mmCIF file of C-alpha atoms in Angstrom:
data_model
loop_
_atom_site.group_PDB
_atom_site.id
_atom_site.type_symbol
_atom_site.label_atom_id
_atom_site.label_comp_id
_atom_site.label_asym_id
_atom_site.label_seq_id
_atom_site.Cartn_x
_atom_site.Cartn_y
_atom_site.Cartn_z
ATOM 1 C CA UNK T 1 0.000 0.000 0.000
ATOM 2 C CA UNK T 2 2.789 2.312 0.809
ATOM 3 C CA UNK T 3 4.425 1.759 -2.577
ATOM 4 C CA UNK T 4 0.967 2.443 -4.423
ATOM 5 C CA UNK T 5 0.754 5.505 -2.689
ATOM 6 C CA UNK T 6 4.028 6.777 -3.138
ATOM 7 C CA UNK T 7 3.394 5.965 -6.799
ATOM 8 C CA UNK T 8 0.810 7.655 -7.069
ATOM 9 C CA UNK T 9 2.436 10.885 -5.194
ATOM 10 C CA UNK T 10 4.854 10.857 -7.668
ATOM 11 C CA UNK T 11 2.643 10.354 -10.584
ATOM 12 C CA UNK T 12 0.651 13.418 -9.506
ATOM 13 C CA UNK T 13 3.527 15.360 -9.364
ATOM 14 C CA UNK T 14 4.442 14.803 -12.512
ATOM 15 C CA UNK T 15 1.377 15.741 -13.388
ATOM 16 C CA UNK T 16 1.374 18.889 -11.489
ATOM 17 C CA UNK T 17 4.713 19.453 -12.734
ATOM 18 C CA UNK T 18 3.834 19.159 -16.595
ATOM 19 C CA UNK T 19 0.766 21.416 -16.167
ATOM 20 C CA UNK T 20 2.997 24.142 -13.801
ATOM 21 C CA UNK T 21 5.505 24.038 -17.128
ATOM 22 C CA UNK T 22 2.670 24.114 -19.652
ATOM 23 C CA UNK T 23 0.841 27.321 -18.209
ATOM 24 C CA UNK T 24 4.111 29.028 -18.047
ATOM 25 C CA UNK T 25 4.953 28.496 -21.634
ATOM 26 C CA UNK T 26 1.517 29.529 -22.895
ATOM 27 C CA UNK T 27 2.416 33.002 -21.107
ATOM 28 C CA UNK T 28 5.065 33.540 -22.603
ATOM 29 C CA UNK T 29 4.269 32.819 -25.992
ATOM 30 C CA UNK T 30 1.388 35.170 -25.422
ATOM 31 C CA UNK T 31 3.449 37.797 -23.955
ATOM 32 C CA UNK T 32 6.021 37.075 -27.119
ATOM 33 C CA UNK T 33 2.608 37.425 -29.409
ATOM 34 C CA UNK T 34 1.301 40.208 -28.164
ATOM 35 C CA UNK T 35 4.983 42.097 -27.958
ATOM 36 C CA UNK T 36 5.002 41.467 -31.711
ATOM 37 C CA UNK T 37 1.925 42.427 -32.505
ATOM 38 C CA UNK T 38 2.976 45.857 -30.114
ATOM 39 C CA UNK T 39 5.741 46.372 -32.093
ATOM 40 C CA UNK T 40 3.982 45.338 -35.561
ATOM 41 C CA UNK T 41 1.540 48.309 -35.085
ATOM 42 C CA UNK T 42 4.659 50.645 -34.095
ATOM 43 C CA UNK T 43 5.914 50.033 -37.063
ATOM 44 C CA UNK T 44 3.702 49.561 -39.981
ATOM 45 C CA UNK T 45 0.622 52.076 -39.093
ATOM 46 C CA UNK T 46 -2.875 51.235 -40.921
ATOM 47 C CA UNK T 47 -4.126 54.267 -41.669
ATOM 48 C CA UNK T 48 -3.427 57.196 -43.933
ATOM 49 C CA UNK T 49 -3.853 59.262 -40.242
ATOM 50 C CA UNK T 50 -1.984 57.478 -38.733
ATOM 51 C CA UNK T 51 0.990 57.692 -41.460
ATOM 52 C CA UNK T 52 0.771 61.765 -41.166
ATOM 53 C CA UNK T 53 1.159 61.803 -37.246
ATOM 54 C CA UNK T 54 3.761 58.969 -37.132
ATOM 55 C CA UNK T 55 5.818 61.534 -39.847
ATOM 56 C CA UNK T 56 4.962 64.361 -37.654
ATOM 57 C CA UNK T 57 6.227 63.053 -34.603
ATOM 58 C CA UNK T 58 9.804 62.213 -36.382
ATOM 59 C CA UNK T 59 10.368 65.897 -37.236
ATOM 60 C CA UNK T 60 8.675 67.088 -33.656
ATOM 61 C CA UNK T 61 12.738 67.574 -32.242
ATOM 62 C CA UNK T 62 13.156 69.407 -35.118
ATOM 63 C CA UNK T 63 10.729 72.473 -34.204
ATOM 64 C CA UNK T 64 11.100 75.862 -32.316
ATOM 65 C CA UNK T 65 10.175 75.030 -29.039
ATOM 66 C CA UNK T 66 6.637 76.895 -29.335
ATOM 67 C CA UNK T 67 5.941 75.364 -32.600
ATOM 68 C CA UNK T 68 7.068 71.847 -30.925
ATOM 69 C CA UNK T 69 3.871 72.390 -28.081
ATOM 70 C CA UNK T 70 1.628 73.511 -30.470
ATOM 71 C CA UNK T 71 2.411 70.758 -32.556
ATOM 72 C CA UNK T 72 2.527 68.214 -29.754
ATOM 73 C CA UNK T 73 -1.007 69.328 -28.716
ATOM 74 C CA UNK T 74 -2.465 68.991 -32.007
ATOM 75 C CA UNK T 75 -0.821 65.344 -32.487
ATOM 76 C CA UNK T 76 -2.710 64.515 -29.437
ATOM 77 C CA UNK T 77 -6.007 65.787 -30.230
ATOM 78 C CA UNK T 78 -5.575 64.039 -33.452
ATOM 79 C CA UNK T 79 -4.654 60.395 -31.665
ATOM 80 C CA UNK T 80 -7.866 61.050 -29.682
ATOM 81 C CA UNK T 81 -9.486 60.981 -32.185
ATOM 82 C CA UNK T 82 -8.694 58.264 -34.134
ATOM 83 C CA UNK T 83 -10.476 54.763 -33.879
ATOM 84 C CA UNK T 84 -9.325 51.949 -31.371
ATOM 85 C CA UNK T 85 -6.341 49.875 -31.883
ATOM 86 C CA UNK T 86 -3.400 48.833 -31.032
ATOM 87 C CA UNK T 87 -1.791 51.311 -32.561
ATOM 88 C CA UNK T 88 -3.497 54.289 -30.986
ATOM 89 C CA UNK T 89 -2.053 53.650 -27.694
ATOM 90 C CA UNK T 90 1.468 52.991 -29.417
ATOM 91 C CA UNK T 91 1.126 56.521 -30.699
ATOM 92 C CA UNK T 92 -0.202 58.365 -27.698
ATOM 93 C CA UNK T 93 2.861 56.279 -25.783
ATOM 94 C CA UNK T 94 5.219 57.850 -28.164
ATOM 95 C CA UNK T 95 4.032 61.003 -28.359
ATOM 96 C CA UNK T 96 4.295 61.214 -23.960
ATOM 97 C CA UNK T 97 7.882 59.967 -24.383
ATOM 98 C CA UNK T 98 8.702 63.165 -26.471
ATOM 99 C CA UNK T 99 6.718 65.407 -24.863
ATOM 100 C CA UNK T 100 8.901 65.865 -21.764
ATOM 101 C CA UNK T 101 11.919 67.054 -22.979
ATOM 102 C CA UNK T 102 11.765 70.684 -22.377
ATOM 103 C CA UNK T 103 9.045 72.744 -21.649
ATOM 104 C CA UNK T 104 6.654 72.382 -23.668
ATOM 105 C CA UNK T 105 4.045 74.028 -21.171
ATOM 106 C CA UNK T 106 1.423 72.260 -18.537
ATOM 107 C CA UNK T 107 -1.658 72.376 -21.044
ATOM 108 C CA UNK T 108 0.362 70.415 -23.642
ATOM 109 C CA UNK T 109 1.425 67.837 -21.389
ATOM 110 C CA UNK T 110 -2.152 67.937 -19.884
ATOM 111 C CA UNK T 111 -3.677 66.938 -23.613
ATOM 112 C CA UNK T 112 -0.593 64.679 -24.148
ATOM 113 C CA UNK T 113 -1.851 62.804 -20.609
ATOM 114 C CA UNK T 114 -5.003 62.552 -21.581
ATOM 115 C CA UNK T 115 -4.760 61.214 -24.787
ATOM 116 C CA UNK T 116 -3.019 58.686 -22.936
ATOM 117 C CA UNK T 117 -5.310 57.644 -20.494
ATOM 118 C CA UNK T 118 -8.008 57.802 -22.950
ATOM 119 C CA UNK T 119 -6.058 54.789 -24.940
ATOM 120 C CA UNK T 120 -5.422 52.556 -22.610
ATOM 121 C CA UNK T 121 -8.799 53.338 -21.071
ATOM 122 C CA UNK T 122 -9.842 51.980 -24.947
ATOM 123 C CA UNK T 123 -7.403 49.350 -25.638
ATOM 124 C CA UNK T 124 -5.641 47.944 -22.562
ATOM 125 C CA UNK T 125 -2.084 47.086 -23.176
ATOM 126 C CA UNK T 126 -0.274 43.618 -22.096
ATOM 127 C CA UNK T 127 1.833 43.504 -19.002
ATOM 128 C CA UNK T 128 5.649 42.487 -19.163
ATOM 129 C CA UNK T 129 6.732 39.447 -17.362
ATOM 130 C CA UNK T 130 7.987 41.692 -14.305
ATOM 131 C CA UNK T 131 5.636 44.216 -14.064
ATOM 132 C CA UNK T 132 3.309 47.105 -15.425
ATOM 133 C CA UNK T 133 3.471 47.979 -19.430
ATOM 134 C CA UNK T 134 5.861 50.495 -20.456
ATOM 135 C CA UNK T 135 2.536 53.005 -21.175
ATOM 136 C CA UNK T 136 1.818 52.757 -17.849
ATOM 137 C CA UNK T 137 4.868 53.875 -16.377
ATOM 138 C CA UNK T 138 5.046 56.524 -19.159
ATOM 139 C CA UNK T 139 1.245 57.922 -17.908
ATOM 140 C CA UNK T 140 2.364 57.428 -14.182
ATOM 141 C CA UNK T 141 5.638 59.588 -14.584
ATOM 142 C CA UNK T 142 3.957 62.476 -16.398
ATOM 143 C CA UNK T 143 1.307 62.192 -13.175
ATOM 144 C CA UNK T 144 4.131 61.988 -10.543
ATOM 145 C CA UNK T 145 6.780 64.444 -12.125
ATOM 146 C CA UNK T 146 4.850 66.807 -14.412
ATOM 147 C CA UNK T 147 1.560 67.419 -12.032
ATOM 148 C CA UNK T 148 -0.691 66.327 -14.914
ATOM 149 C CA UNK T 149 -4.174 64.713 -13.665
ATOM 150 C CA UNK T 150 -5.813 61.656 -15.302
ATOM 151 C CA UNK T 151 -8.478 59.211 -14.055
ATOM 152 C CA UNK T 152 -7.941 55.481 -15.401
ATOM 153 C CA UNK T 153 -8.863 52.954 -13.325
ATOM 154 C CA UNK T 154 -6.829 49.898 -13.986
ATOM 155 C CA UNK T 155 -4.376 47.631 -12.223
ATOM 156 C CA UNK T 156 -1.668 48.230 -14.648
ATOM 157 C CA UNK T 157 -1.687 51.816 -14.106
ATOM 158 C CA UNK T 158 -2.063 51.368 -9.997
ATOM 159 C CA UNK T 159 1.162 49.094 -10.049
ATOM 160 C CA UNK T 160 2.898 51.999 -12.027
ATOM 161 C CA UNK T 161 2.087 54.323 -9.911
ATOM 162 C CA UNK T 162 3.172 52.324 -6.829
ATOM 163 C CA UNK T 163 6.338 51.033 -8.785
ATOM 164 C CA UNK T 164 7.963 54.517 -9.467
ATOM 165 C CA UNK T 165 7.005 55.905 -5.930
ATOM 166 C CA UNK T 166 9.289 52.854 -4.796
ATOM 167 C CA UNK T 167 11.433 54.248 -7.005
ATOM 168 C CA UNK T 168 11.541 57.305 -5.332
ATOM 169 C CA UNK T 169 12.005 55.510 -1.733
ATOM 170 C CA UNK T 170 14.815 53.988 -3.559
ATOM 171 C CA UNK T 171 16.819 57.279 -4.887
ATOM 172 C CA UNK T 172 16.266 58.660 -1.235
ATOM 173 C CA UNK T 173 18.482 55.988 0.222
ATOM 174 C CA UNK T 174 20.981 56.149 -2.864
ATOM 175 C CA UNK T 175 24.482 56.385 -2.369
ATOM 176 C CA UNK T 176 27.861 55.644 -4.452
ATOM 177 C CA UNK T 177 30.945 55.898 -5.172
ATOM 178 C CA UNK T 178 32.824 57.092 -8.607
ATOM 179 C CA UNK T 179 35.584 58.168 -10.472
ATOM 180 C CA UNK T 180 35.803 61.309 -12.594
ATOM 181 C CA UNK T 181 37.715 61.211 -15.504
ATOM 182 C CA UNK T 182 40.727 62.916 -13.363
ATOM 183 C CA UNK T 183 40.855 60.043 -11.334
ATOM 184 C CA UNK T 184 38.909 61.762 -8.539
ATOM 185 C CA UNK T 185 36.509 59.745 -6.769
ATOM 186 C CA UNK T 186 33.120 61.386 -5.353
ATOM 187 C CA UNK T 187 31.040 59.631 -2.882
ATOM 188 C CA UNK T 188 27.280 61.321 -3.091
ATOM 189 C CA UNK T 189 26.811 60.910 1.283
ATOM 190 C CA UNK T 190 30.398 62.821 1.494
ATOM 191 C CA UNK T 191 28.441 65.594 -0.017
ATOM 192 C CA UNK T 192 25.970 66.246 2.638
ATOM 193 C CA UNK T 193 26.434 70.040 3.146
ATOM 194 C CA UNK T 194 26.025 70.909 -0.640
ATOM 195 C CA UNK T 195 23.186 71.021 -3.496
ATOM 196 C CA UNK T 196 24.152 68.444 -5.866
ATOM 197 C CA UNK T 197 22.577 67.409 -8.772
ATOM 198 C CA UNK T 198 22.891 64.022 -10.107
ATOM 199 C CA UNK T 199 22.532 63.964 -13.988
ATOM 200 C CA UNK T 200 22.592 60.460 -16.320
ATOM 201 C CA UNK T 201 23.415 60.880 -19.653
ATOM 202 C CA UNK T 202 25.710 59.445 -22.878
ATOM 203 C CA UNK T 203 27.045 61.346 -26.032
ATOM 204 C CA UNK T 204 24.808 58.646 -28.552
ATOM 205 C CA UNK T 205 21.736 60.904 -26.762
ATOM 206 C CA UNK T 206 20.026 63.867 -28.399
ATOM 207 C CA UNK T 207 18.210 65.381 -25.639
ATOM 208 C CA UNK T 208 21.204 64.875 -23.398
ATOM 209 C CA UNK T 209 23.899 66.801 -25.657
ATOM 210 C CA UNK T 210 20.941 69.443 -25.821
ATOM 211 C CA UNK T 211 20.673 70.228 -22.130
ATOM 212 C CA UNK T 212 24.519 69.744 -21.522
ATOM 213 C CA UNK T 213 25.184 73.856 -21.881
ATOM 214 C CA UNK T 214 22.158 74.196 -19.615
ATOM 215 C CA UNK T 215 23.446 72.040 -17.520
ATOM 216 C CA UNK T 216 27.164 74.004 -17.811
ATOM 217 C CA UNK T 217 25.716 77.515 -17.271
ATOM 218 C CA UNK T 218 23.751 76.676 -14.280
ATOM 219 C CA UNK T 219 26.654 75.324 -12.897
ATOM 220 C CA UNK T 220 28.896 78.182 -13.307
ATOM 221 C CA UNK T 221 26.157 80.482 -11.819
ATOM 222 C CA UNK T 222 26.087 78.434 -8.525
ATOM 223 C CA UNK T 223 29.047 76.334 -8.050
ATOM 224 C CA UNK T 224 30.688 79.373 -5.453
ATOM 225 C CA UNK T 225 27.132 78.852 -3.367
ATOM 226 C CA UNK T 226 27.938 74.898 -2.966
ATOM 227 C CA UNK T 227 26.719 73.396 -5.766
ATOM 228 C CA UNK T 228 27.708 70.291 -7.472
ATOM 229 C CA UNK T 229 27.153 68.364 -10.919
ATOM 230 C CA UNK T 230 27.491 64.621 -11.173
ATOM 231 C CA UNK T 231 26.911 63.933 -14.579
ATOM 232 C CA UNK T 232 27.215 59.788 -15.036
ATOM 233 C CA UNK T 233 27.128 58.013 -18.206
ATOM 234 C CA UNK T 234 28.185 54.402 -18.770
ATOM 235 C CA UNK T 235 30.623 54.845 -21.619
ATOM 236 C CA UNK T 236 33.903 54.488 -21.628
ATOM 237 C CA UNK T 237 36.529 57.875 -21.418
ATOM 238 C CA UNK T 238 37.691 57.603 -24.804
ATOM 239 C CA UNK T 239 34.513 58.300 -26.124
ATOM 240 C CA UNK T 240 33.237 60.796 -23.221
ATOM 241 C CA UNK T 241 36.335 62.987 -23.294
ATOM 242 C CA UNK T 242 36.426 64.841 -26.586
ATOM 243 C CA UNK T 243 32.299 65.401 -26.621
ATOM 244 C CA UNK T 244 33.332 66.588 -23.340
ATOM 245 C CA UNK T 245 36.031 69.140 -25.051
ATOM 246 C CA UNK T 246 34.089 70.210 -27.794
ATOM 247 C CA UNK T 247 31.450 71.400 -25.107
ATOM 248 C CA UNK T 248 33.864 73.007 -22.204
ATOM 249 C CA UNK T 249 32.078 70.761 -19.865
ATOM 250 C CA UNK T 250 33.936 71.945 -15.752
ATOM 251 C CA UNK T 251 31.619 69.585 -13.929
ATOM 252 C CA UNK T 252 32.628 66.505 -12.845
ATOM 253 C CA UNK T 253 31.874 63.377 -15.196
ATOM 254 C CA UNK T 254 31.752 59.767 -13.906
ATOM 255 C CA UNK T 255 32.105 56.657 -15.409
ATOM 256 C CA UNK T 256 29.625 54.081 -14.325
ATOM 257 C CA UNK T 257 30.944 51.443 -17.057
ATOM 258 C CA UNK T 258 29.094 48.343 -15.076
ATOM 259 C CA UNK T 259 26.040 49.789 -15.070
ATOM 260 C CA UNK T 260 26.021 49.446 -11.140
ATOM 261 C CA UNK T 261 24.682 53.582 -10.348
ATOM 262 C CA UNK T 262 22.589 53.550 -13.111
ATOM 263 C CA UNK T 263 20.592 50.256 -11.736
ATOM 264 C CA UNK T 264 20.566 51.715 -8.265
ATOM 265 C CA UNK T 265 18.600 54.260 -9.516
ATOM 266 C CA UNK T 266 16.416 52.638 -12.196
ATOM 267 C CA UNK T 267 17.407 54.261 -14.912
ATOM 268 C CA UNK T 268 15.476 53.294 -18.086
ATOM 269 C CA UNK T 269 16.110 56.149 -20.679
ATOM 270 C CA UNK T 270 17.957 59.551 -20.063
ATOM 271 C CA UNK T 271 18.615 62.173 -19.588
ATOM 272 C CA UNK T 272 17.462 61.715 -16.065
ATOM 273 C CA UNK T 273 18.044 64.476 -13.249
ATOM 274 C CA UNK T 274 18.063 64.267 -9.421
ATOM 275 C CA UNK T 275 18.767 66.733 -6.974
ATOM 276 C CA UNK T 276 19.456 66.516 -3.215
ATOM 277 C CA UNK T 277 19.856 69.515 -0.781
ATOM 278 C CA UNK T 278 22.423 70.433 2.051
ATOM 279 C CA UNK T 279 20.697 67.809 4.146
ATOM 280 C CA UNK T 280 21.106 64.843 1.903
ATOM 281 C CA UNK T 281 17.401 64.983 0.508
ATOM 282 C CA UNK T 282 16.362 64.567 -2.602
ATOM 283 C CA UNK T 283 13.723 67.737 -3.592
ATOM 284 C CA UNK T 284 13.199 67.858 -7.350
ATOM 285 C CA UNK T 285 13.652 65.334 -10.570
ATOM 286 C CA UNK T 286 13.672 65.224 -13.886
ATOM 287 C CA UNK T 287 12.357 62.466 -16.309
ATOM 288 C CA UNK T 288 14.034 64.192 -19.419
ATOM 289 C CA UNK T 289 15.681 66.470 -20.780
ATOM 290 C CA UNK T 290 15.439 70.131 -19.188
ATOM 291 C CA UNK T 291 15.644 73.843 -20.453
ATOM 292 C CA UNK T 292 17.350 76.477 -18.486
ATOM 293 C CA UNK T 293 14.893 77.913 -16.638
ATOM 294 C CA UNK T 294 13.733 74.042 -15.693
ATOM 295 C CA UNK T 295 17.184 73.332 -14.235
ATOM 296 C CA UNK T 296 16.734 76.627 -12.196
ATOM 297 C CA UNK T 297 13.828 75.791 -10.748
ATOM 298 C CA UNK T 298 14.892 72.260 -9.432
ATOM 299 C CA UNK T 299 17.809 73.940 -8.142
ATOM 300 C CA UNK T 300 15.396 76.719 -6.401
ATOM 301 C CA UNK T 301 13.820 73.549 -4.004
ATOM 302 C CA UNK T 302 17.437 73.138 -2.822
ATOM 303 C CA UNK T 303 17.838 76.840 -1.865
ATOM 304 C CA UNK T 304 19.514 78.177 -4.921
ATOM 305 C CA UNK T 305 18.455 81.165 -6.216
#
């Protein structure tokens, strides 16, 4: 009797076993499905509309920046308004992504969020196999960083929200340790006493080499008042030196080559920007690339004026 039964334990492990194996396979192949058909629609739009904004949005770095916000507006009106699919929420996904770098004002990004929402409200997007789709975390940033308001009530866009505010718990409680390309190394807790603004970049990066003078001038207007730029990019110094050169970058630059920074403070696309006050805090961020006057005002929560 024992022997039956420990047959039959093993039997219906087996069984449990094969079925445990099967259900994971069929999720991924329908995560793998449904990526494709993601990136299908990215790539091949339908529609004669949806053609004309996809060129739009290619030439939308291009622009003046108040011809890039009026333009950026319009695109989203015109995403609203186009029928449900797949590839309206690819669209209104890529649209968000551009629409924070700069300042392209808080009624632009308002429309941008919207248009959003209203897609995924529409057309629900897949999940990844560790967490929220990447147009939820795009909606939940422009809601956390860029004081937009939208109402969608779905899990996805919960576990966003949730997910970067752990994010932010996480950057609190950063610290490293890095070498500028002088051989200096900078530890961010020795710093405690300063303003000091952590910046991620690389040279391949076009909003990044855009904000870099920004970035240079605000430096020289506050560096005698305490202030300090970290700007850490995971390339190697033979390519980071002569963009460095050509742009009389002072600051210091640090090489994160392993990646190890960069993970501590999920970084997913740059330029990202964090700043942290006398005290060690961190008061203001930055999603993307920033103008001038944007840089100022993070700076301004820190005490610098």
């Amino acid at each position: 009797m024992a022997a039956d039964n420990s047959r039959l334990w093993r039997s219906a492990r087996r069984v449990l076993l094969l079925a445990v194996v099967a259900f994971c396979i069929a999720a991924l192949v329908s995560f793998v499905m449904n990526r494709r058909r993601t990136e299908s629609a990215r790539n091949t739009p339908s529609s004669d509309d949806e053609k004309s904004i996809v060129v739009q949005m290619r030439t939308l770095r291009s622009l003046a920046p108040d011809v890039r916000a009026r333009t950026t507006k319009d695109l989203a009106l015109r995403i609203r308004e186009l029928p449900v699919s797949v590839n309206k929420a690819t669209l209104a996904d890529s649209l968000a992504s551009l629409s924070t770098e700069g300042d392209l004002g808080q009624e632009t990004l308002q429309e941008v969020a919207t248009t959003l929402a209203d897609s995924l409200r529409e057309q629900p997007q897949p999940a990844t196999l560790t967490g929220p789709g990447a147009p939820y975390l795009e909606l939940a940033q422009l809601v956390r960083y860029e004081q937009v308001q939208v109402a969608l009530d779905d899990p996805q866009f919960s576990a966003a929200v949730a997910q970067i505010a752990a994010d932010d718990t996480s950057r609190q409680k950063a610290d490293f340790a890095l070498t500028d390309l002088q051989g200096k190394k900078w530890t961010l807790t020795e710093l405690h006493g300063k303003v000091v603004l952590v910046n991620f970049w690389a040279t391949w990066c076009p909003p990044c080499r855009s904000e870099m003078p920004d970035l240079q001038s605000l430096y020289d207007r506050f560096k005698n008042q305490g202030f300090v730029v970290l700007a850490i990019s995971n390339e190697d110094a033979a390519t980071v030196r002569p963009f460095l050169d050509h742009f009389k970058i002072t600051f210091p630059v640090l090489l994160d080559a392993g990646d190890s920074v960069n993970g501590e403070y999920k970084i997913s696309g740059i330029p990202k920007s964090f700043v942290y006050d006398r005290g060690g805090n961190l008061v203001a961020q930055a999603i993307d690339m920033r103008t001038a006057a944007q840089f100022q005002a993070m700076v301004a929560h820190a005490g610098l004026h």
